[in-house]
Amino acid sequence: MLAIPSSIIKNMIAHARELAPHECCGILSGTEHTIAEAYRITNILAALSEQDLTRFDGAKLTDLQRLSPEERADIAFQMDAREMAMAQRDIRSKSLDLLGFYHSHTFSPARPSQTDITIAMEFESYRAKLHLPEPFHLIVSVEHSDQPSIRAYRIRESKPTEVPIHTLP
Amino acid sequence: MIKVRIPTPLRPMTGGKSEVEIAGNTVSEIIDNLGSAHPGIKERVYDEKGEVRRFINIYVNEEDIRFLTGKDTPLKDGDEVSIIPAIAGGS
Ligand SMILES: [Zn+2]
């Protein structure tokens, strides 16, 4: 179970709609199983060079290389590292934890893609050394923009497990 | 020597190693020496202007170098440098 204030759910959905067809992304702070705050982070994918794209894996990389820079942000996101570091710093100053990451899917359901799983495992490989708690991975689907859906997952050993969201008033 | 953690996408350049030991007194020296020992890696960390690429964070122990003194951040024996790409994903 993950508890999220309704204002934050609305904020994530609004973020996804504002950026569609591009994917949006952000990070979430809180304690244990309750989200306290969402930070919008810029998706810098369209600004990445061809060489930068190689941080993605095989199939996704091939797809990205086929598209124009603008179109790339429709199928993937890359968080701005500086903004992410600033948000992490703010989270620490409030004595909260980095509890999760969110991003949108603009053409598909709210389920982790292979790329999402691969990068979640990459994060897992260094997370403990930075003393960060295991994150929740949230996906907002605005595939049907009048019926947005939002789902949360834990991703362990490359296997996503859905975590029910409890909306707080 | 400083322990440097190498992120998954850069491991092909370190022969698959996730950690390497590099000599250097500052972050900048570490990245230079890392580039000499493992050609190609420095270009993947810095952009054309010599700045850390926009999707990469460099940590000394648990602190981002942006909140220390950037690439001039001094290092002492036992410090650990982590090169970490910010979260990404897709659909
Ligand atoms: Zn995704």
XYZ file of C-alpha atoms and ligand atoms in Angstrom:
261
model
C 0.000 0.000 0.000
C 1.184 3.490 -0.911
C -0.663 6.507 0.471
C -0.705 9.616 -1.729
C -2.523 12.911 -1.055
C -5.109 13.582 -3.764
C -3.483 16.945 -4.538
C -0.271 15.127 -5.536
C -2.158 12.650 -7.719
C -3.838 15.586 -9.468
C -0.487 17.293 -9.858
C 1.127 14.231 -11.502
C -1.811 13.796 -13.894
C -1.751 17.504 -14.751
C 1.995 17.250 -15.408
C 1.472 14.275 -17.734
C -1.284 16.098 -19.652
C 0.712 19.304 -19.963
C 3.674 17.537 -21.541
C 1.817 15.014 -23.712
C 2.723 13.663 -26.215
C 6.102 13.933 -24.464
C 6.646 11.891 -21.322
C 6.872 13.803 -18.052
C 8.954 12.728 -15.061
C 9.489 13.582 -11.437
C 10.434 12.361 -8.013
C 8.470 11.821 -4.830
C 9.432 12.355 -1.215
C 7.856 11.067 1.946
C 8.291 8.604 4.747
C 7.833 4.833 4.609
C 4.560 4.330 2.696
C 3.260 7.884 2.511
C 4.116 10.437 -0.151
C 4.622 13.997 1.092
C 5.679 15.950 -1.971
C 6.200 15.677 -5.740
C 9.008 17.409 -7.633
C 8.611 17.950 -11.361
C 11.883 17.223 -13.129
C 12.627 18.254 -16.727
C 12.676 15.471 -19.302
C 15.880 16.375 -21.164
C 15.666 13.501 -23.628
C 15.062 15.728 -26.663
C 18.238 17.661 -25.780
C 20.484 14.591 -25.568
C 23.162 14.006 -28.187
C 23.371 10.797 -30.203
C 26.206 9.696 -27.924
C 24.172 10.380 -24.767
C 21.418 8.088 -26.050
C 23.685 5.102 -25.500
C 22.742 5.208 -21.800
C 19.614 3.342 -23.018
C 19.672 -0.370 -23.771
C 19.471 -2.283 -27.045
C 15.911 -2.209 -28.328
C 15.042 1.207 -26.888
C 18.255 2.666 -28.263
C 17.410 1.432 -31.767
C 13.914 2.944 -31.503
C 15.278 6.266 -30.255
C 17.882 6.489 -32.997
C 15.148 6.130 -35.611
C 13.227 9.161 -34.304
C 13.831 12.900 -34.401
C 14.980 14.409 -31.075
C 11.502 15.865 -30.449
C 9.757 12.558 -31.127
C 12.128 10.685 -28.811
C 10.530 12.285 -25.764
C 7.224 10.623 -26.773
C 8.607 7.194 -25.908
C 11.165 7.836 -23.190
C 12.430 10.244 -20.568
C 15.737 11.209 -19.041
C 15.659 13.250 -15.849
C 17.842 16.345 -15.639
C 20.596 15.304 -13.229
C 21.061 18.739 -11.678
C 17.355 19.167 -10.933
C 17.262 15.691 -9.481
C 20.204 16.480 -7.200
C 18.552 19.745 -6.098
C 15.313 17.938 -5.299
C 17.204 15.270 -3.342
C 18.913 17.987 -1.388
C 15.578 19.644 -0.566
C 14.161 16.274 0.491
C 17.071 15.692 2.855
C 16.775 19.198 4.334
C 13.170 18.356 5.263
C 14.262 15.078 6.858
C 12.175 13.127 4.356
C 13.221 10.249 2.108
C 13.384 9.948 -1.650
C 10.460 7.527 -1.892
C 9.815 7.168 -5.563
C 9.925 8.189 -9.187
C 7.054 8.907 -11.547
C 6.756 9.299 -15.282
C 4.027 9.223 -17.877
C 3.163 6.894 -20.714
C 1.391 8.866 -23.391
C 0.601 6.021 -25.799
C 0.466 2.947 -23.570
C -0.992 1.673 -20.285
C 0.484 2.381 -16.843
C 2.769 -0.662 -16.754
C 6.583 -0.670 -16.531
C 8.273 -1.158 -19.910
C 11.413 -3.227 -20.392
C 13.388 0.041 -20.345
C 11.746 1.057 -17.057
C 12.694 -2.290 -15.550
C 16.279 -2.196 -16.820
C 16.885 1.297 -15.455
C 15.151 0.483 -12.159
C 17.628 -2.388 -11.772
C 20.510 -0.064 -12.664
C 19.345 2.248 -9.846
C 19.040 -0.751 -7.526
C 22.706 -1.628 -8.136
C 23.934 1.566 -6.448
C 20.979 2.582 -4.272
C 22.176 0.923 -1.067
C 25.604 2.568 -1.322
C 23.925 5.977 -1.375
C 21.767 4.956 1.602
C 18.480 5.457 -0.216
C 15.355 3.422 0.583
C 13.805 1.098 -1.976
C 11.744 3.317 -4.299
C 8.201 3.034 -5.613
C 7.933 3.427 -9.375
C 4.778 5.264 -10.445
C 3.432 5.468 -13.960
C 0.712 7.863 -15.105
C -0.950 6.786 -18.324
C -2.661 9.485 -20.357
C -3.132 7.143 -23.293
C -6.858 7.943 -22.950
C -6.622 11.546 -21.837
C -10.158 11.679 -20.449
C -9.430 8.579 -18.332
C -5.936 8.978 -16.870
C -4.707 6.100 -14.746
C -1.918 5.972 -12.212
C -0.264 2.858 -10.832
C 2.590 2.200 -8.418
C 5.084 -0.660 -8.502
C 8.005 -2.166 -6.682
C 10.515 -3.613 -9.113
C 12.599 -6.421 -7.640
C 14.906 -8.710 -9.593
C 13.468 -7.313 -12.827
C 9.912 -8.191 -11.779
C 7.344 -5.419 -11.247
C 4.713 -5.968 -8.571
C 1.826 -3.538 -8.361
C 1.347 -1.752 -5.048
C -2.215 -0.505 -4.375
C -2.525 3.259 -4.094
C -4.563 4.687 -1.239
C -5.647 8.245 -1.974
C -5.501 10.548 1.020
C -7.973 13.459 1.189
C 43.795 5.401 -4.391
C 40.147 6.313 -4.812
C 37.429 3.779 -5.487
C 35.351 4.859 -8.480
C 31.943 3.296 -9.173
C 31.198 2.864 -12.837
C 27.556 2.898 -14.038
C 26.232 0.045 -16.173
C 26.323 1.912 -19.515
C 30.045 2.722 -19.090
C 31.184 -0.733 -17.986
C 32.085 -1.896 -21.504
C 34.963 0.609 -21.211
C 36.243 -0.805 -17.931
C 36.196 -4.391 -19.112
C 32.907 -4.958 -17.306
C 34.186 -3.788 -13.909
C 31.716 -1.923 -11.694
C 34.476 -0.438 -9.523
C 37.992 0.665 -10.369
C 40.789 2.152 -8.254
C 42.152 5.438 -9.598
C 44.739 7.878 -8.254
C 43.918 11.579 -7.964
C 43.552 14.456 -5.526
C 40.401 16.009 -6.988
C 37.340 14.787 -8.890
C 38.725 16.398 -12.020
C 42.010 14.466 -11.707
C 40.104 11.257 -11.137
C 38.062 11.713 -14.316
C 41.232 12.584 -16.291
C 43.069 9.538 -14.970
C 40.033 7.348 -15.464
C 39.980 8.529 -19.084
C 43.659 7.642 -19.522
C 43.203 4.184 -18.023
C 39.940 3.507 -19.876
C 39.841 5.405 -23.170
C 36.449 6.812 -24.163
C 35.070 7.145 -20.682
C 35.937 10.805 -20.125
C 34.042 11.807 -23.280
C 31.005 10.000 -21.927
C 31.146 11.878 -18.612
C 31.952 15.381 -19.944
C 30.300 17.268 -22.791
C 32.167 19.200 -25.505
C 32.657 22.120 -23.092
C 34.207 19.905 -20.443
C 31.156 20.097 -18.166
C 29.587 17.043 -16.564
C 26.828 15.875 -18.925
C 23.273 16.910 -18.028
C 22.144 13.394 -17.210
C 25.058 12.435 -14.985
C 25.571 13.036 -11.280
C 28.945 12.559 -9.643
C 28.935 11.803 -5.953
C 31.802 11.889 -3.493
C 30.693 9.438 -0.860
C 27.005 10.418 -0.545
C 27.195 14.059 -1.620
C 26.673 15.378 -5.145
C 29.757 17.359 -6.247
C 27.450 20.206 -7.310
C 26.972 20.856 -3.580
C 30.681 20.511 -2.811
C 33.155 22.357 -4.997
C 32.280 20.710 -8.292
C 35.109 19.126 -10.237
C 37.625 20.782 -7.875
C 36.249 18.836 -4.930
C 39.303 17.503 -3.053
C 39.595 13.795 -2.327
C 41.397 11.878 0.363
C 42.284 8.228 0.723
C 39.220 6.144 1.384
C 36.796 8.493 -0.420
C 34.540 6.917 -2.999
C 33.465 8.542 -6.234
C 30.265 7.372 -7.903
C 29.327 8.267 -11.464
C 25.574 7.866 -11.663
C 23.216 8.575 -14.517
C 19.955 10.211 -13.408
C 16.819 8.098 -13.663
C 15.442 7.470 -17.115
C 12.849 5.160 -18.603
C 10.316 4.910 -21.343
C 7.254 3.181 -22.615
Zn 7.784 3.854 -18.623
